[in-house]
PDB file of N, CA and C in Angstrom:
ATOM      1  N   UNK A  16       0.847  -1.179   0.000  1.00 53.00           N
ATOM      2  CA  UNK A  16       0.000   0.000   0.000  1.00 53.00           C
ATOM      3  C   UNK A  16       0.889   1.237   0.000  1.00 53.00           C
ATOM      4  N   UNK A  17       0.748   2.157  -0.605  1.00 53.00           N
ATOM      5  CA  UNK A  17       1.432   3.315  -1.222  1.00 53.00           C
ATOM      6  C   UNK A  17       0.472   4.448  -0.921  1.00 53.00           C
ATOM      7  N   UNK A  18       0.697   5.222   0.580  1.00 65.00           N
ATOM      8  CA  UNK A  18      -0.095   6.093   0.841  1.00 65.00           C
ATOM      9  C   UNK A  18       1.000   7.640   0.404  1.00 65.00           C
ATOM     10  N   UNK A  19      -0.373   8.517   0.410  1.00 68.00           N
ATOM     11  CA  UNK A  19      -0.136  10.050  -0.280  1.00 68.00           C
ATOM     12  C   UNK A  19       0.237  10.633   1.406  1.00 68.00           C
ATOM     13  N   UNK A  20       1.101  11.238   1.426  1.00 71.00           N
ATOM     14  CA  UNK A  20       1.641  12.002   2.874  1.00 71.00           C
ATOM     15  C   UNK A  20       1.943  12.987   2.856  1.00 71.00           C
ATOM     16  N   UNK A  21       1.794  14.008   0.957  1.00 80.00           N
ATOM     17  CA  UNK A  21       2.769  15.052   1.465  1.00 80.00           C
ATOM     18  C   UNK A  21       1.178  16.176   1.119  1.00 80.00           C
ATOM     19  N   UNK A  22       0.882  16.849   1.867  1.00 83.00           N
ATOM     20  CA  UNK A  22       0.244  17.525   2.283  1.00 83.00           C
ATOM     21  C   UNK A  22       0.078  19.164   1.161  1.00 83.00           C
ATOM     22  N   UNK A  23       1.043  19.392   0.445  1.00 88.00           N
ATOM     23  CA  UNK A  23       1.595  20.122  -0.871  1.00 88.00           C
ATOM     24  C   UNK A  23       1.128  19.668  -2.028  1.00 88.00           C
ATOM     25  N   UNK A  24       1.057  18.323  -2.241  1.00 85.00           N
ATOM     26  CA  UNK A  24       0.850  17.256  -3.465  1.00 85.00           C
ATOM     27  C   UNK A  24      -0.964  17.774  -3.345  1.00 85.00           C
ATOM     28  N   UNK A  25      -1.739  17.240  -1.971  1.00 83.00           N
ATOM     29  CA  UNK A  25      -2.982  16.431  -1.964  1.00 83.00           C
ATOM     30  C   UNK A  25      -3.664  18.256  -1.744  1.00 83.00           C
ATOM     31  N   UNK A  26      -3.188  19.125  -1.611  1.00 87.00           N
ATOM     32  CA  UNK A  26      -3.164  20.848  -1.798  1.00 87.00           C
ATOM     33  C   UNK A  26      -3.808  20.712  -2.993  1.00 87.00           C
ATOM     34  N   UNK A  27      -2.530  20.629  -4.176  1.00 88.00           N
ATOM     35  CA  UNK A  27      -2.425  20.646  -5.070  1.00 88.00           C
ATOM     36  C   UNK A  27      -2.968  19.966  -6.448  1.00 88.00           C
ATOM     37  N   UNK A  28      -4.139  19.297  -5.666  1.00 83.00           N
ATOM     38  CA  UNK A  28      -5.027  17.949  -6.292  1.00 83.00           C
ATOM     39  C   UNK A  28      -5.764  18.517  -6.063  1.00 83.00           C
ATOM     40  N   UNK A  29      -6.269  18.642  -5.391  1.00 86.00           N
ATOM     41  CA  UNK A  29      -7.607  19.419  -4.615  1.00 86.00           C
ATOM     42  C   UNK A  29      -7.704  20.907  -5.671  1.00 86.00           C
ATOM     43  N   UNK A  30      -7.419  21.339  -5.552  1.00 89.00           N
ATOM     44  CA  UNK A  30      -7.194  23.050  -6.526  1.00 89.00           C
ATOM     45  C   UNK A  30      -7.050  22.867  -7.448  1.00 89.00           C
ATOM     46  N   UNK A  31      -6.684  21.571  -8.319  1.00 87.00           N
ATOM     47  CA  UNK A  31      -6.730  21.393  -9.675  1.00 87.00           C
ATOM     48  C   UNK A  31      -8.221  20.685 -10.084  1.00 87.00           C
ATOM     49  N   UNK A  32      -8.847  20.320  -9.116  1.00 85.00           N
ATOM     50  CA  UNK A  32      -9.824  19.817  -9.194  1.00 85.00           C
ATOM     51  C   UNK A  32     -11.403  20.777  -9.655  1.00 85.00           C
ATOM     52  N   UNK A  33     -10.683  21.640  -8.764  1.00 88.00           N
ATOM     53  CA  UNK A  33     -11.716  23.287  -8.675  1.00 88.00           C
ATOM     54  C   UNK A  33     -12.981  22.619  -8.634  1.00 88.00           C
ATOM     55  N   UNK A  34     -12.873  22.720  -7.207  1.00 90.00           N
ATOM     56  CA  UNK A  34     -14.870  21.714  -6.467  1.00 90.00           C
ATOM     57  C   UNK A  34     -14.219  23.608  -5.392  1.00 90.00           C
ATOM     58  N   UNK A  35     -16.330  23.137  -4.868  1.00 91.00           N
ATOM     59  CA  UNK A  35     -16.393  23.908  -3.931  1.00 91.00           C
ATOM     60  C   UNK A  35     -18.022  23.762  -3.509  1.00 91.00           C
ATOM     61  N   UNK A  36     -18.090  24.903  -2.568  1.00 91.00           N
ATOM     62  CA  UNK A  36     -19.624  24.178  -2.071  1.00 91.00           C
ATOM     63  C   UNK A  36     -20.493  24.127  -2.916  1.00 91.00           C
ATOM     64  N   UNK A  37     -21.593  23.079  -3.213  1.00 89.00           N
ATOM     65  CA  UNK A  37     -22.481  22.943  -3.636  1.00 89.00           C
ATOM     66  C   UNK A  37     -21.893  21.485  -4.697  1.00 89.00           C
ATOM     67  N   UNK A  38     -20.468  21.287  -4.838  1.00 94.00           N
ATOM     68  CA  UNK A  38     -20.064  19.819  -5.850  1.00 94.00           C
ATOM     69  C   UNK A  38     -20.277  18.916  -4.599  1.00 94.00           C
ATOM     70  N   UNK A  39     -20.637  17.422  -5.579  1.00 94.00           N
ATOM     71  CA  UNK A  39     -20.531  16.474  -5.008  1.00 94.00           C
ATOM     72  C   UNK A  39     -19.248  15.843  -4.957  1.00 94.00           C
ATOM     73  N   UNK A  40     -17.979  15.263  -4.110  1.00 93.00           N
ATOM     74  CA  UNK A  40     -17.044  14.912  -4.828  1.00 93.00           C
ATOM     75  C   UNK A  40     -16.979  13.503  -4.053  1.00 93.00           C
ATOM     76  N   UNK A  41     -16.379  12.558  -5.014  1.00 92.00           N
ATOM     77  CA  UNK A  41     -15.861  11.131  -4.435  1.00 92.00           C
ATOM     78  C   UNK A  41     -14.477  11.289  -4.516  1.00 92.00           C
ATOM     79  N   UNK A  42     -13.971  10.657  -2.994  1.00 91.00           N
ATOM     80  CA  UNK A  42     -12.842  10.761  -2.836  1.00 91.00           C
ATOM     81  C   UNK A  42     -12.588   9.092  -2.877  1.00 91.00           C
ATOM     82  N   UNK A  43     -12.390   8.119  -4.231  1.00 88.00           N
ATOM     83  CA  UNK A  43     -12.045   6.979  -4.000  1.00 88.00           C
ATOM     84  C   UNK A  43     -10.920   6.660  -3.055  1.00 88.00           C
ATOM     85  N   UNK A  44     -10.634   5.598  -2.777  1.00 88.00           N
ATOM     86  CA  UNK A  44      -9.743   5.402  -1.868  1.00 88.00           C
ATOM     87  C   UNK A  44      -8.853   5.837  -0.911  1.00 88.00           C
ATOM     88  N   UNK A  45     -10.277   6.707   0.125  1.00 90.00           N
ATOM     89  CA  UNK A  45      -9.599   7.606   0.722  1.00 90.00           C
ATOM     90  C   UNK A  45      -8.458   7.149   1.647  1.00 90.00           C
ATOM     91  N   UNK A  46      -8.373   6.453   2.332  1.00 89.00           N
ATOM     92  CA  UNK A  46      -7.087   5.944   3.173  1.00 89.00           C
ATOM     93  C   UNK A  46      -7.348   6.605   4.187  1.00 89.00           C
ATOM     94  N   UNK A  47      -5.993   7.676   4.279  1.00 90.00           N
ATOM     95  CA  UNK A  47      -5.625   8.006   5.954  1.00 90.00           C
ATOM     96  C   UNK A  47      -6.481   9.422   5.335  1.00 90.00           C
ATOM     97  N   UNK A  48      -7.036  10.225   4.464  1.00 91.00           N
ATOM     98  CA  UNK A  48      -8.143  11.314   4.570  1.00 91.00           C
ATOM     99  C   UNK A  48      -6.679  12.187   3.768  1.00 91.00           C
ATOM    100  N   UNK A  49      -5.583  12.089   3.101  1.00 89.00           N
ATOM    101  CA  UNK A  49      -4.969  13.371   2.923  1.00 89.00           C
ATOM    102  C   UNK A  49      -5.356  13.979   1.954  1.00 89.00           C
ATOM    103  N   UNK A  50      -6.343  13.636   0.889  1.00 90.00           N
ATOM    104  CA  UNK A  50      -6.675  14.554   0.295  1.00 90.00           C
ATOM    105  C   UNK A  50      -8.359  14.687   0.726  1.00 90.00           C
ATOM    106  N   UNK A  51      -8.931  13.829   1.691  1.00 92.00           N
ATOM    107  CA  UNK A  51     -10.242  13.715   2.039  1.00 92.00           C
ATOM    108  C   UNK A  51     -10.234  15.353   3.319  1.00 92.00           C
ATOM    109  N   UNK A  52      -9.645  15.454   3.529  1.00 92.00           N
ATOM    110  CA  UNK A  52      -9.812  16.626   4.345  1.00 92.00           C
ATOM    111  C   UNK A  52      -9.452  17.908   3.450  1.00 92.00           C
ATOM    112  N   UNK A  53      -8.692  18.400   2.656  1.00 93.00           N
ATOM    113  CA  UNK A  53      -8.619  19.658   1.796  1.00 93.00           C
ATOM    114  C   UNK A  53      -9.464  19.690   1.103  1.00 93.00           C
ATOM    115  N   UNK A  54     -10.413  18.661   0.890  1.00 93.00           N
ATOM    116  CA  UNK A  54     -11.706  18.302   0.042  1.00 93.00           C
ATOM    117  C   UNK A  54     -12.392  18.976   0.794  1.00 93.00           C
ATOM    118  N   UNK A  55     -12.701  18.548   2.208  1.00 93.00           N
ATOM    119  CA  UNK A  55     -13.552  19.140   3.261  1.00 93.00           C
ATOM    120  C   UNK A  55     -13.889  20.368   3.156  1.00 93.00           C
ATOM    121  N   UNK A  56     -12.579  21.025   3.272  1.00 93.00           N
ATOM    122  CA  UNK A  56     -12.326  22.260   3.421  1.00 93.00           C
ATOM    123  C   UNK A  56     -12.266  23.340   2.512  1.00 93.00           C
ATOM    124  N   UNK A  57     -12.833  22.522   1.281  1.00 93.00           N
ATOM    125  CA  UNK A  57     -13.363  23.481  -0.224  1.00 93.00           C
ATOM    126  C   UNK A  57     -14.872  23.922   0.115  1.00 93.00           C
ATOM    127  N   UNK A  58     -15.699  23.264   1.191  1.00 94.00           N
ATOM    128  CA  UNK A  58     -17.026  23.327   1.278  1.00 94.00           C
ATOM    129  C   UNK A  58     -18.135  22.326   0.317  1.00 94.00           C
ATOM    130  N   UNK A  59     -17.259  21.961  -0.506  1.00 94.00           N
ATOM    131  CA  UNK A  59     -17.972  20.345  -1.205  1.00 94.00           C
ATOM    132  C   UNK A  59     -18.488  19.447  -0.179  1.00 94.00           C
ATOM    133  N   UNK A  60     -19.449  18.609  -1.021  1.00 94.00           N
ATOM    134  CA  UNK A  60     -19.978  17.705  -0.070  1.00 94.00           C
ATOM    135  C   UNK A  60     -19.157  16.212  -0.331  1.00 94.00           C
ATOM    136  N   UNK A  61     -18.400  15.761   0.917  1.00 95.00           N
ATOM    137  CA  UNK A  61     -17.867  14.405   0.238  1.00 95.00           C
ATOM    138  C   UNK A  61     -18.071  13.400   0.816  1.00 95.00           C
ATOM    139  N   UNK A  62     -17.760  12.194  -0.504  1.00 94.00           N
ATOM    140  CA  UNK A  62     -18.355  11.057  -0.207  1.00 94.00           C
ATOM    141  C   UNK A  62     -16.768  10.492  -0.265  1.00 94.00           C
ATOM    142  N   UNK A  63     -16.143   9.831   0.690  1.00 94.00           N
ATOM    143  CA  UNK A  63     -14.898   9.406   0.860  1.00 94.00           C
ATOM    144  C   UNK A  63     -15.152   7.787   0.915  1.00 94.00           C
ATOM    145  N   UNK A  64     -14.946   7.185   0.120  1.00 93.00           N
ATOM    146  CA  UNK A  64     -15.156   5.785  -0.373  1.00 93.00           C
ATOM    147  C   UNK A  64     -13.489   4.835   0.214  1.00 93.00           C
ATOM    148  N   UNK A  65     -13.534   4.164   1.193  1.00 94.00           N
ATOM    149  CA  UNK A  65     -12.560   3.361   2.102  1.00 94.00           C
ATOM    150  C   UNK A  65     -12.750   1.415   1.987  1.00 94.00           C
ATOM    151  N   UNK A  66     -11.826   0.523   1.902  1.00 93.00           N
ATOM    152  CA  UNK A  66     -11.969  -0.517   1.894  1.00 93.00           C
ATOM    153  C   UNK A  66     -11.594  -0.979   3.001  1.00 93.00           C
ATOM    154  N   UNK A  67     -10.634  -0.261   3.892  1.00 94.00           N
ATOM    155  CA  UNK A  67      -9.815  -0.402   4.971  1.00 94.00           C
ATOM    156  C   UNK A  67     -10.698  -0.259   6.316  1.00 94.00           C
ATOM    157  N   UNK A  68     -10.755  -0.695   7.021  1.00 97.00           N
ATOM    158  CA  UNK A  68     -12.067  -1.043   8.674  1.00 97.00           C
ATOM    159  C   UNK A  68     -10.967   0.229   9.413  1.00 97.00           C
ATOM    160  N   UNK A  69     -10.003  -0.278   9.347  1.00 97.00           N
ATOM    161  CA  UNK A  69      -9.041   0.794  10.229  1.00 97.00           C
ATOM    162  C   UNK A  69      -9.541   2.558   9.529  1.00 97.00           C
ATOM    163  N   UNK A  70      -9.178   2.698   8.675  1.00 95.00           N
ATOM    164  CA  UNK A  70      -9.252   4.130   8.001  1.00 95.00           C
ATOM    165  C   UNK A  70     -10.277   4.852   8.202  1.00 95.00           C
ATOM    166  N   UNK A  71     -11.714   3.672   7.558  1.00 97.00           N
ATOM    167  CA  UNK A  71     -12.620   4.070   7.924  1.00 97.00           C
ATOM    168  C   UNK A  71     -13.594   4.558   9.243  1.00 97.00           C
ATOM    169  N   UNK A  72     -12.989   3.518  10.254  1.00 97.00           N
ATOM    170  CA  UNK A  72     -13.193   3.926  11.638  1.00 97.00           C
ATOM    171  C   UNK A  72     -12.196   5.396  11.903  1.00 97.00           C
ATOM    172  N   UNK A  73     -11.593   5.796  11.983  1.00 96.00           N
ATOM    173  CA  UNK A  73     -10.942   6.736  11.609  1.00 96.00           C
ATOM    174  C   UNK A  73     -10.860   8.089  11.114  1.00 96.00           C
ATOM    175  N   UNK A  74     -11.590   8.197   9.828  1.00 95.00           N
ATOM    176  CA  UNK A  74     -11.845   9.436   9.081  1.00 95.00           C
ATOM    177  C   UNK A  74     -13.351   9.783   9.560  1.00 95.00           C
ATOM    178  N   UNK A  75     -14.177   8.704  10.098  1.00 95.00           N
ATOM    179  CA  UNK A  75     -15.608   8.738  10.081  1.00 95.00           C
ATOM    180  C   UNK A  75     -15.684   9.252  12.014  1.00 95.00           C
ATOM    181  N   UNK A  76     -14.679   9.082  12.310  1.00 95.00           N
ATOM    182  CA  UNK A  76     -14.567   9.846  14.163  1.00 95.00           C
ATOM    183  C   UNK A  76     -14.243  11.073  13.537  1.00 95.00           C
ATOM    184  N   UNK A  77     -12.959  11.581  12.734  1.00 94.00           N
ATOM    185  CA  UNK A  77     -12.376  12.859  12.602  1.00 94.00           C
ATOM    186  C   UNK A  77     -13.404  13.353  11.709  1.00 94.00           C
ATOM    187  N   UNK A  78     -14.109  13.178  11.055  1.00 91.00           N
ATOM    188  CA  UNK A  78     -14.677  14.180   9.751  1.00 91.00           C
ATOM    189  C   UNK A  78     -15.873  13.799   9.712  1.00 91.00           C
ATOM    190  N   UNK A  79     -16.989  13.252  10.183  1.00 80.00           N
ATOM    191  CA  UNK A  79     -18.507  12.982  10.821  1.00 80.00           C
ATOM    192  C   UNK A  79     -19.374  14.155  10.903  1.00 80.00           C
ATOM    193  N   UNK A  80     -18.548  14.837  11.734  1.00 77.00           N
ATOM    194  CA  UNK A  80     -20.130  15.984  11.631  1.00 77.00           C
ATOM    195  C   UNK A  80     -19.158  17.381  10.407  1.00 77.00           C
ATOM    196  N   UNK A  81     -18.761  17.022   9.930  1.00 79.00           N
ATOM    197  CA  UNK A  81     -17.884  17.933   8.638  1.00 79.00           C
ATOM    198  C   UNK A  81     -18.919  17.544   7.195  1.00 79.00           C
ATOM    199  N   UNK A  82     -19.233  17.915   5.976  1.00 93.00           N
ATOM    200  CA  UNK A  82     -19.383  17.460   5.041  1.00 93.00           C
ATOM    201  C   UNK A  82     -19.046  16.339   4.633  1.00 93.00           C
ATOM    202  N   UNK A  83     -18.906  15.830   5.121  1.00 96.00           N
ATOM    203  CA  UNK A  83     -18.330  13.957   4.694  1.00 96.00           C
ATOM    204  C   UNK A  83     -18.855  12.965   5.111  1.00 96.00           C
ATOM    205  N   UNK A  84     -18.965  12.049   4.661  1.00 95.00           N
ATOM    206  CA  UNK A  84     -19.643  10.864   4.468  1.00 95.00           C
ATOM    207  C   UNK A  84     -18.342   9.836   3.896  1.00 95.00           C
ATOM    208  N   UNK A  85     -18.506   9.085   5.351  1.00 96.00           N
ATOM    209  CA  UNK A  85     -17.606   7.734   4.843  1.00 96.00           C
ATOM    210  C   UNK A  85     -17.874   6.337   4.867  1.00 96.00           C
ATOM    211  N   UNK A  86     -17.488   5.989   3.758  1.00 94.00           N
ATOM    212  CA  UNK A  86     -18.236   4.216   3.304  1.00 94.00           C
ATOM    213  C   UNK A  86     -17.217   3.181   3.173  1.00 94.00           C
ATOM    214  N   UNK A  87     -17.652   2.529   3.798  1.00 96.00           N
ATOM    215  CA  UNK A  87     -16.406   1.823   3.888  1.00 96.00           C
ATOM    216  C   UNK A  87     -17.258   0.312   2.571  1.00 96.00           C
ATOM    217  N   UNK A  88     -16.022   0.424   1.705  1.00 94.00           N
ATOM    218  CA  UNK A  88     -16.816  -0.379   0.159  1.00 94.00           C
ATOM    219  C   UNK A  88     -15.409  -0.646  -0.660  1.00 94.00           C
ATOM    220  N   UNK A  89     -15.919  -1.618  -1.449  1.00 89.00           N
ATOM    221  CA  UNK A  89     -14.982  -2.100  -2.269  1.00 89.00           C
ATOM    222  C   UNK A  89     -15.406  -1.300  -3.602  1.00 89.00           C
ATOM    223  N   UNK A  90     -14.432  -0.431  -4.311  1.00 84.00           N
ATOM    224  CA  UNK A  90     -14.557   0.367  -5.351  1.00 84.00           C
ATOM    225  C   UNK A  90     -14.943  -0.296  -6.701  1.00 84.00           C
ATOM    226  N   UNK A  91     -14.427  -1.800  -6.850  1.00 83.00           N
ATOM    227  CA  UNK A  91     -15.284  -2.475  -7.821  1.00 83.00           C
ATOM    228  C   UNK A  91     -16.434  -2.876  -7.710  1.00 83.00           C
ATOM    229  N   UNK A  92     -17.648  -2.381  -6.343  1.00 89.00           N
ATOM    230  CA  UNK A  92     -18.731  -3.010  -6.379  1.00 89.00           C
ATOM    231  C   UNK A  92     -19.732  -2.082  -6.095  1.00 89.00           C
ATOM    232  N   UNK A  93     -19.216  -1.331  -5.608  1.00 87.00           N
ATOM    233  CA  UNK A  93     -19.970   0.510  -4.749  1.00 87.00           C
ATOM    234  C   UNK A  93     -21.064   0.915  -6.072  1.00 87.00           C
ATOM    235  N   UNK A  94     -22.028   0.962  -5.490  1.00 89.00           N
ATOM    236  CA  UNK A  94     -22.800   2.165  -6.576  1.00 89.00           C
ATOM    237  C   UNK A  94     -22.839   3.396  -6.732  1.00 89.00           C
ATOM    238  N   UNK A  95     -22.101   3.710  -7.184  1.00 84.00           N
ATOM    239  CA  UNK A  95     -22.014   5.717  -7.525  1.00 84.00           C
ATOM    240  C   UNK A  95     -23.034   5.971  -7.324  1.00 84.00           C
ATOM    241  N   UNK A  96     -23.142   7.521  -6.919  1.00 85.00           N
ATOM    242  CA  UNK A  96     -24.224   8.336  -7.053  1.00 85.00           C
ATOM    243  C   UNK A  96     -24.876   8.643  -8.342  1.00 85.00           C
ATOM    244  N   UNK A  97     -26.290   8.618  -8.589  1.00 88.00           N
ATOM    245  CA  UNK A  97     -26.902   8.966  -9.773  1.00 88.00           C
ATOM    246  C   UNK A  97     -27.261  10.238 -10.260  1.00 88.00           C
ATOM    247  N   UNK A  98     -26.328  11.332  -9.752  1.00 89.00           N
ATOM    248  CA  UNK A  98     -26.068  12.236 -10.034  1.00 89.00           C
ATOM    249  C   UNK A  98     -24.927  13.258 -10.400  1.00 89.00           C
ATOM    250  N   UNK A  99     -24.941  14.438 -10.873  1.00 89.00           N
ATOM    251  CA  UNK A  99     -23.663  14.594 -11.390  1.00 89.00           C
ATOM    252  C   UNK A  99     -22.027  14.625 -10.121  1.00 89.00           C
ATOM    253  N   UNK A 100     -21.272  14.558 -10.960  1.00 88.00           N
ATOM    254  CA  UNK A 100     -20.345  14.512  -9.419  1.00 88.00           C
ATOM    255  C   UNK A 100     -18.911  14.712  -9.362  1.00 88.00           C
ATOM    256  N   UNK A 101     -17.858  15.107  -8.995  1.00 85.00           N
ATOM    257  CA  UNK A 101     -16.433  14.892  -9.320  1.00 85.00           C
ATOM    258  C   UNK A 101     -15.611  13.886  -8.626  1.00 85.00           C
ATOM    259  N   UNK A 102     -15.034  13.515  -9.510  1.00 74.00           N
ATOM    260  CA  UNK A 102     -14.042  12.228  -8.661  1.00 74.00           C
ATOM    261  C   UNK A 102     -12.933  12.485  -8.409  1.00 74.00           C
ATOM    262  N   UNK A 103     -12.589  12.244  -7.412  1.00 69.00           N
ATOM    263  CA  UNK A 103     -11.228  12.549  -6.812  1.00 69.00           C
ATOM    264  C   UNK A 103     -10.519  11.528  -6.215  1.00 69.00           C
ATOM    265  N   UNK A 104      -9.759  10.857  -7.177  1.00 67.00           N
ATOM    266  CA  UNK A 104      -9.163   9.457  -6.726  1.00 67.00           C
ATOM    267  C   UNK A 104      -7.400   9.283  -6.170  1.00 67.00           C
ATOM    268  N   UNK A 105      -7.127   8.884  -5.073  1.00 62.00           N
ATOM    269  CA  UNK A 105      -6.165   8.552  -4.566  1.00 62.00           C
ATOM    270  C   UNK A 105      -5.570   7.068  -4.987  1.00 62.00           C
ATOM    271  N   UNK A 106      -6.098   6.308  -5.792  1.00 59.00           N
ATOM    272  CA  UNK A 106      -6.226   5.178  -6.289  1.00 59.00           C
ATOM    273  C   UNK A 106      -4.572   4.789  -6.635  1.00 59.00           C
ATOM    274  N   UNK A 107      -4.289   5.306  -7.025  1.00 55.00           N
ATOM    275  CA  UNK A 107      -3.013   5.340  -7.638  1.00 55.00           C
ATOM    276  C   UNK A 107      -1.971   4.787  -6.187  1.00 55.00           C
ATOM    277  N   UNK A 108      -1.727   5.622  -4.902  1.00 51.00           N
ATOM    278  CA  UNK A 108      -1.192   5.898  -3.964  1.00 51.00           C
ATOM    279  C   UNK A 108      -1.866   4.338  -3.108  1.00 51.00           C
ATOM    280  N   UNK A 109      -2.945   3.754  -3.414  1.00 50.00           N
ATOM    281  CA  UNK A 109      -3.369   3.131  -2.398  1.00 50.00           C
ATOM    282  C   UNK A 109      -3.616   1.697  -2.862  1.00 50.00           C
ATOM    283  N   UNK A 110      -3.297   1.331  -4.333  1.00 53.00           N
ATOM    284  CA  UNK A 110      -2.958   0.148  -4.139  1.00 53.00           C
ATOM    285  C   UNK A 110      -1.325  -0.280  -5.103  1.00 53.00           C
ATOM    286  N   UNK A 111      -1.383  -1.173  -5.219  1.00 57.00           N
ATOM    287  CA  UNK A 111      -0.199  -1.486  -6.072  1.00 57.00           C
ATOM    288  C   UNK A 111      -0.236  -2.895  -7.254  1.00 57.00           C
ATOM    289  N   UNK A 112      -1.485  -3.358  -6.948  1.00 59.00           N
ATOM    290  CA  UNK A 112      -1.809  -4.119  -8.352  1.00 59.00           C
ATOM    291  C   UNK A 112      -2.746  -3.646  -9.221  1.00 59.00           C
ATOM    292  N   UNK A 113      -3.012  -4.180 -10.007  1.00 58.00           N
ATOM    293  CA  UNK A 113      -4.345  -3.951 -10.931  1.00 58.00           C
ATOM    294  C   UNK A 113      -5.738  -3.937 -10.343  1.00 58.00           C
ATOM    295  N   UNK A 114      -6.192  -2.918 -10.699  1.00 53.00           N
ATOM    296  CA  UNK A 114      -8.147  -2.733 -10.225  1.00 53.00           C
ATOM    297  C   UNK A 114      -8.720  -3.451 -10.177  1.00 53.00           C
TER     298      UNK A 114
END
């Protein structure tokens, strides 16, 4: 597992993303929250999508009564929202085989 730590990078994801209040955003594989919290803090509403029991217990104590919503789901089986939305995937950082 290949987590995102530098706090500059997941900045810098976030602002390229250009969400703010009123987007829906999925934060696939959120992990330890480093880009699930600068998400927060755009005023978007997020849906932080976790496979991990640890993480998810975790981001869902720290960021609960914040705009966020955390699910703890396997990303090949989750049903997206049926509405419009931005994705914001850490995917890359959080696993190391194929999808």
């Amino acid at each position: 597992m290949h987590l995102l730590r530098s706090p500059a990078i997941a900045a810098a994801l976030v602002r390229s993303a250009d969400v703010g209040s009123g987007d829906l955003v999925l934060d696939l594989g959120a992990g330890t929250g480093a880009i699930t919290r600068p998400l927060a803090a755009t005023g978007a509403r997020v849906l932080a999508i976790e496979r991990d029991a640890d993480f998810v217990a975790r981001l869902s104590a720290e960021l609960s009564r914040r705009n966020v919503r955390v699910v703890r789901a396997d990303l090949r089986t989750v049903p997206l929202p049926r509405r419009e939305y931005t994705v914001v995937a850490s995917i890359p950082y959080s696993i190391s085989t194929p999808l």
